[in-house]
XYZ file of N, CA, C and O in Angstrom:
380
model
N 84.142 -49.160 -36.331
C 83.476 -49.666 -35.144
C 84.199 -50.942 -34.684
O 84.621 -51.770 -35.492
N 84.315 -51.058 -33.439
C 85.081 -52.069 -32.514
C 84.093 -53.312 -33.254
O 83.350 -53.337 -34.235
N 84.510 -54.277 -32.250
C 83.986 -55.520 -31.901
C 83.651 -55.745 -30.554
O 83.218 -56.829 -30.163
N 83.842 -54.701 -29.775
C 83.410 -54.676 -28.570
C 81.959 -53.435 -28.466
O 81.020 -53.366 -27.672
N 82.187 -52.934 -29.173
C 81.202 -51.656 -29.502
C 79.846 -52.649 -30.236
O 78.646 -52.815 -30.015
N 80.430 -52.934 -30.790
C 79.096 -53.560 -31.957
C 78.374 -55.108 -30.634
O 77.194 -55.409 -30.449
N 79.262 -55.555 -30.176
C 78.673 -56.509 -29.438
C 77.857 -56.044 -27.957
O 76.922 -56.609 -27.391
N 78.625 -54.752 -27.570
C 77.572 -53.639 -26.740
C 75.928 -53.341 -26.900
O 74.943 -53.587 -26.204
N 76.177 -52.625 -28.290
C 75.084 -52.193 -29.154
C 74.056 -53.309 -29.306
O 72.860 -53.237 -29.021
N 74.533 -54.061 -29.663
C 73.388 -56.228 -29.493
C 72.748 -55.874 -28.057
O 71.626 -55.467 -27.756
N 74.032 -56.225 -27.183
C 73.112 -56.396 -26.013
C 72.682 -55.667 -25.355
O 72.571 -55.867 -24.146
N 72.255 -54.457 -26.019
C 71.421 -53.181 -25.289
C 70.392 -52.778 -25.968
O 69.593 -51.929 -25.573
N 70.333 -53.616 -27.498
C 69.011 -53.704 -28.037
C 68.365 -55.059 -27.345
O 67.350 -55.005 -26.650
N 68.939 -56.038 -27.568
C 68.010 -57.248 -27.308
C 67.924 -56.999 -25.093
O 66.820 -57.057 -24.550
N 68.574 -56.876 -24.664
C 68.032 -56.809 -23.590
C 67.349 -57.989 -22.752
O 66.453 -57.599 -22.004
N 67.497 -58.760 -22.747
C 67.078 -59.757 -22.195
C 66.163 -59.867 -20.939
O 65.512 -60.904 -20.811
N 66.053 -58.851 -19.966
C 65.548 -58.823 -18.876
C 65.212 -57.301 -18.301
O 66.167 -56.553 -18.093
N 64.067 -56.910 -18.081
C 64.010 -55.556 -17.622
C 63.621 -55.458 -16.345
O 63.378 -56.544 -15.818
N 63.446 -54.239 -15.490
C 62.828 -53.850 -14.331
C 61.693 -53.184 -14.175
O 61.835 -51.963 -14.125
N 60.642 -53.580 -14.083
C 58.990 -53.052 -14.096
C 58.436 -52.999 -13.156
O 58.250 -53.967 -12.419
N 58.050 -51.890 -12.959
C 57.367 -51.466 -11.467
C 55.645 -51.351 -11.256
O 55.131 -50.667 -12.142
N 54.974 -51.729 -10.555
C 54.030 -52.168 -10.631
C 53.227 -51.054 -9.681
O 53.271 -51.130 -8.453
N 52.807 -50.460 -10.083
C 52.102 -49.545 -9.142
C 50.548 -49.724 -8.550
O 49.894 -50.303 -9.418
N 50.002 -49.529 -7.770
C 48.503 -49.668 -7.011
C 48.460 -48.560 -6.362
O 49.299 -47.725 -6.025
N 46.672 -48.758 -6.164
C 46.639 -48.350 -4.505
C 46.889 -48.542 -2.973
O 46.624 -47.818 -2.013
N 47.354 -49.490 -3.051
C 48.232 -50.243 -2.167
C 49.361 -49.539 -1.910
O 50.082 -50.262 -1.222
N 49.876 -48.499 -2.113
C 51.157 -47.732 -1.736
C 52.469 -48.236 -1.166
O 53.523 -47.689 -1.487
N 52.430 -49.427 -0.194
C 53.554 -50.082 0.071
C 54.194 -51.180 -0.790
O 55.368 -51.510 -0.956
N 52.750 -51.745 -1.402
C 53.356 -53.027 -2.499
C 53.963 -52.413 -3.511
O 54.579 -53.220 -4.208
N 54.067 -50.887 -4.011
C 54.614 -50.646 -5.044
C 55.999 -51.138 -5.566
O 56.510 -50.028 -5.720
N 57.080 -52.123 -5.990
C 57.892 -52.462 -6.329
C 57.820 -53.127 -7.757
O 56.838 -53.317 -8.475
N 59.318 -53.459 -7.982
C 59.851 -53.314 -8.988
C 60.210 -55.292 -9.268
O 60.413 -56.075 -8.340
N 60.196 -55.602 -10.486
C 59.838 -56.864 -10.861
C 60.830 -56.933 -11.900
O 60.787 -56.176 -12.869
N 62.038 -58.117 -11.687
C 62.894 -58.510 -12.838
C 61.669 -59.143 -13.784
O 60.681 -59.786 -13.430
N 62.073 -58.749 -15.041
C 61.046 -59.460 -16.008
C 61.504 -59.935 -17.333
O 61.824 -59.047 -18.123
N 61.583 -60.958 -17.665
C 62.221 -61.241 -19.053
C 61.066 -60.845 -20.487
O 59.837 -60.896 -20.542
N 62.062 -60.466 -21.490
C 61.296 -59.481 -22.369
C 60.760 -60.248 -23.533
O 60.194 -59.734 -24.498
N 61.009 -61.650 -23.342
C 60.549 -62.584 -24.207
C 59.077 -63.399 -23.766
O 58.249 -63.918 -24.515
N 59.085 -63.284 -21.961
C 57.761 -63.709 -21.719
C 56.541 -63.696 -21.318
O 56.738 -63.230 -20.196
N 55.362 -63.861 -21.383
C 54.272 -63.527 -21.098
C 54.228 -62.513 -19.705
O 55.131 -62.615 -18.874
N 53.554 -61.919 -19.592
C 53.194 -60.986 -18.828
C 52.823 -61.681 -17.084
O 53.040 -61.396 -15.906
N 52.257 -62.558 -17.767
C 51.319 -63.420 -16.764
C 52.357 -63.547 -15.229
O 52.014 -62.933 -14.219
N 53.452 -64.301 -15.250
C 54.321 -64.226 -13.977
C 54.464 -63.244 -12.968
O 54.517 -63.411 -11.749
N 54.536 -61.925 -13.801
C 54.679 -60.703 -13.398
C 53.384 -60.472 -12.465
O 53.472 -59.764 -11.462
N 52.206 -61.084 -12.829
C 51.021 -60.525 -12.106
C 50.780 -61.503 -11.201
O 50.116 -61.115 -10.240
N 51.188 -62.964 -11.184
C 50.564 -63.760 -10.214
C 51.983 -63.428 -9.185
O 51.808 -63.623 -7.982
N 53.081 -63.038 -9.544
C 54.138 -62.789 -8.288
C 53.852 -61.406 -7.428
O 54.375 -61.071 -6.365
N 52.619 -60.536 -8.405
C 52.502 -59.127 -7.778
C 50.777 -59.491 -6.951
O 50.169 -58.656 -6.280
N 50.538 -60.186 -7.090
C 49.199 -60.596 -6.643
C 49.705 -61.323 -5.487
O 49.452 -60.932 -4.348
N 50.430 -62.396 -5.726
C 50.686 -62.610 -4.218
C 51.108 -61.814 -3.087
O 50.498 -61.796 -2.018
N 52.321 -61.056 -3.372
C 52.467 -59.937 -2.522
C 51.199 -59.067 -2.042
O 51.059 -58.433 -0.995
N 50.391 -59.219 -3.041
C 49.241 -58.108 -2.720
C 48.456 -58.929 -1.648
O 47.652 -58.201 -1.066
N 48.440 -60.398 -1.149
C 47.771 -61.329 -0.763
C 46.142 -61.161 -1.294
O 45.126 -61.018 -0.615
N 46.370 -61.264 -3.301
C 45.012 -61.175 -3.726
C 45.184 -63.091 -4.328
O 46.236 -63.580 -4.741
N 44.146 -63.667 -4.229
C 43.524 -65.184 -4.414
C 44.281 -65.525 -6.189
O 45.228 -66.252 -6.488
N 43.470 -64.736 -6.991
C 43.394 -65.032 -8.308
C 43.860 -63.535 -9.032
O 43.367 -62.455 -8.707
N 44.854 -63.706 -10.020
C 45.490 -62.155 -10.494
C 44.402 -61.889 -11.437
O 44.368 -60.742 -11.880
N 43.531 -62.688 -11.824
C 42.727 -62.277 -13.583
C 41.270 -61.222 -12.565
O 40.369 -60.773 -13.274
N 41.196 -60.948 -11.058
C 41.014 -60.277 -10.739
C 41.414 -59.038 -10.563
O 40.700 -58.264 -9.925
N 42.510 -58.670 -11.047
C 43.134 -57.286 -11.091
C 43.226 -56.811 -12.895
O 43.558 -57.568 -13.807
N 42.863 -55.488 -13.008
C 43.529 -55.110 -14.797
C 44.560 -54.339 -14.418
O 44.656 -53.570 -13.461
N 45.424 -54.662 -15.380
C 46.813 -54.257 -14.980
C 46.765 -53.586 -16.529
O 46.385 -54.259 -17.487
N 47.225 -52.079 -16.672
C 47.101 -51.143 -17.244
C 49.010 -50.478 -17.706
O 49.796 -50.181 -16.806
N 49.324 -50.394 -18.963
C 50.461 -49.889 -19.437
C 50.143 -48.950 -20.349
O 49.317 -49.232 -21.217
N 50.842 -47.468 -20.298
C 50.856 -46.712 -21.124
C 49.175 -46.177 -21.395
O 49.053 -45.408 -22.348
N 47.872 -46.533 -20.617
C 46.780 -46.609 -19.856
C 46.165 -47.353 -21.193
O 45.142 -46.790 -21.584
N 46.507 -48.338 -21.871
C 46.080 -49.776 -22.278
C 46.204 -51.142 -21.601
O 47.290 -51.590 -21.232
N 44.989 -51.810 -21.447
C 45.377 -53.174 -20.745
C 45.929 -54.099 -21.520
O 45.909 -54.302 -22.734
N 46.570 -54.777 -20.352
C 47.777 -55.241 -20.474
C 47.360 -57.245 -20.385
O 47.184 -57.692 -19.252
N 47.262 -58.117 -21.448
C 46.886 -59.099 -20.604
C 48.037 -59.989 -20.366
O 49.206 -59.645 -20.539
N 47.596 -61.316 -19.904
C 48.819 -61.907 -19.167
C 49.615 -62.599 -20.131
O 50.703 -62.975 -19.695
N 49.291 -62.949 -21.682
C 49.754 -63.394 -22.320
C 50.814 -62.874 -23.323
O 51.501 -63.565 -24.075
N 50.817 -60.960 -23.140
C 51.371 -60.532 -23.409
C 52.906 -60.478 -23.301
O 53.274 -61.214 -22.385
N 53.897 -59.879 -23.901
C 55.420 -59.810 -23.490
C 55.384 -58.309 -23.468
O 54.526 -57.568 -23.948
N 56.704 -57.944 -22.687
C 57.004 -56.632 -22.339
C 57.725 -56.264 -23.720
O 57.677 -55.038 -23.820
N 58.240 -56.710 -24.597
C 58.624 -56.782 -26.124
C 57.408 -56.174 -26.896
O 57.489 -55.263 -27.721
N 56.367 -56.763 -26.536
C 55.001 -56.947 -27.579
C 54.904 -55.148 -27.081
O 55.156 -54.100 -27.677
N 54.472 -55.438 -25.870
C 53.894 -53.923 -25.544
C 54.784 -52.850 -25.340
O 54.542 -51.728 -24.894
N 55.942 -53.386 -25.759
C 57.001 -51.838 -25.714
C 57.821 -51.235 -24.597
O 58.606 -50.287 -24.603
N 57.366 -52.163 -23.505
C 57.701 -51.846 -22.214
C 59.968 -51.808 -22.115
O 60.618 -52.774 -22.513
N 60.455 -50.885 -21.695
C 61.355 -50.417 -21.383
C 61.834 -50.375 -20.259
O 61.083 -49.956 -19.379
N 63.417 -50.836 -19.820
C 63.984 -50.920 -18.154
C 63.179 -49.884 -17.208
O 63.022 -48.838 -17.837
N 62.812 -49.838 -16.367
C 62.346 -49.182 -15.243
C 60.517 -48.337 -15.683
O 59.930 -47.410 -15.125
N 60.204 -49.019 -16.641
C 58.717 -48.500 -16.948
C 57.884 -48.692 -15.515
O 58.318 -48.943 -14.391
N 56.573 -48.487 -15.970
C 55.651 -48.797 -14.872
C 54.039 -49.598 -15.175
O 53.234 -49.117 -15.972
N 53.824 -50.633 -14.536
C 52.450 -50.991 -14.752
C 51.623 -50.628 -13.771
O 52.085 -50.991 -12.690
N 50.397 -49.960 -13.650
C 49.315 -49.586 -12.988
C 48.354 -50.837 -12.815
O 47.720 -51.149 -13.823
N 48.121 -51.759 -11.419
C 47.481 -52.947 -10.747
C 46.611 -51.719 -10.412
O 47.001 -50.624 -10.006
N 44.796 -52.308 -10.779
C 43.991 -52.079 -10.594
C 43.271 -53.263 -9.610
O 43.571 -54.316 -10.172
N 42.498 -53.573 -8.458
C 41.859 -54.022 -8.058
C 40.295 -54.305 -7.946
O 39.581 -53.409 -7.496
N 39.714 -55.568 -8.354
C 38.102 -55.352 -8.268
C 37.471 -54.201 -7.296
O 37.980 -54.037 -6.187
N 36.302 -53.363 -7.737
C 36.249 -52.817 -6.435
C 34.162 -53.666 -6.329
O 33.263 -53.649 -7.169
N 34.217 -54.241 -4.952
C 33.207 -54.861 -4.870
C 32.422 -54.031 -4.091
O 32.997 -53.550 -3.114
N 31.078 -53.686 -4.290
C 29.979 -52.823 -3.733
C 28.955 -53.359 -3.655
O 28.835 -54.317 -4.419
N 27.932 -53.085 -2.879
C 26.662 -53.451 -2.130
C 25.692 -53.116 -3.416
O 24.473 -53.260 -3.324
């Protein structure tokens, strides 16, 4: 094995940064979120909440692999992989 092979193999395990797509009912906000795999979850939802023009994100459950997902989590912790997907749920408020 090289030294270029073996230093490949590193940086395609550790990975440093993935692409996570955030799905709703919202159909147009659906996009995709650089995300580093070392940190909390939390960024990911207050940058997808704004787009959503929602106030506060701890109003949405945001759902992976259909377990929730909280903000303190890492995409490491929960397993999450380049181009996965998270499911944004919204309060639904009724009379």
């Amino acid at each position: 094995m090289t030294l270029r092979s073996l230093i490949a193999s590193h940086v395609k395990q550790e990975r440093p940064e993935i692409n996570v797509k955030v799905m709703s009912q919202l159909d147009e906000l659906d996009q995709y979120f650089r995300v580093r795999c070392d940190e909390p979850l939390q960024q990911l939802m207050i940058r997808w909440s704004v787009r959503a023009n929602i106030e506060d994100y701890r109003t949405c459950r945001f759902l992976f692999d259909g377990k929730r997902v909280t903000d303190w989590q890492t995409p490491n912790e929960v397993g999450m992989e380049d181009g996965d997907s998270i499911a944004a749920f919204t309060e639904l408020m009724g009379a």
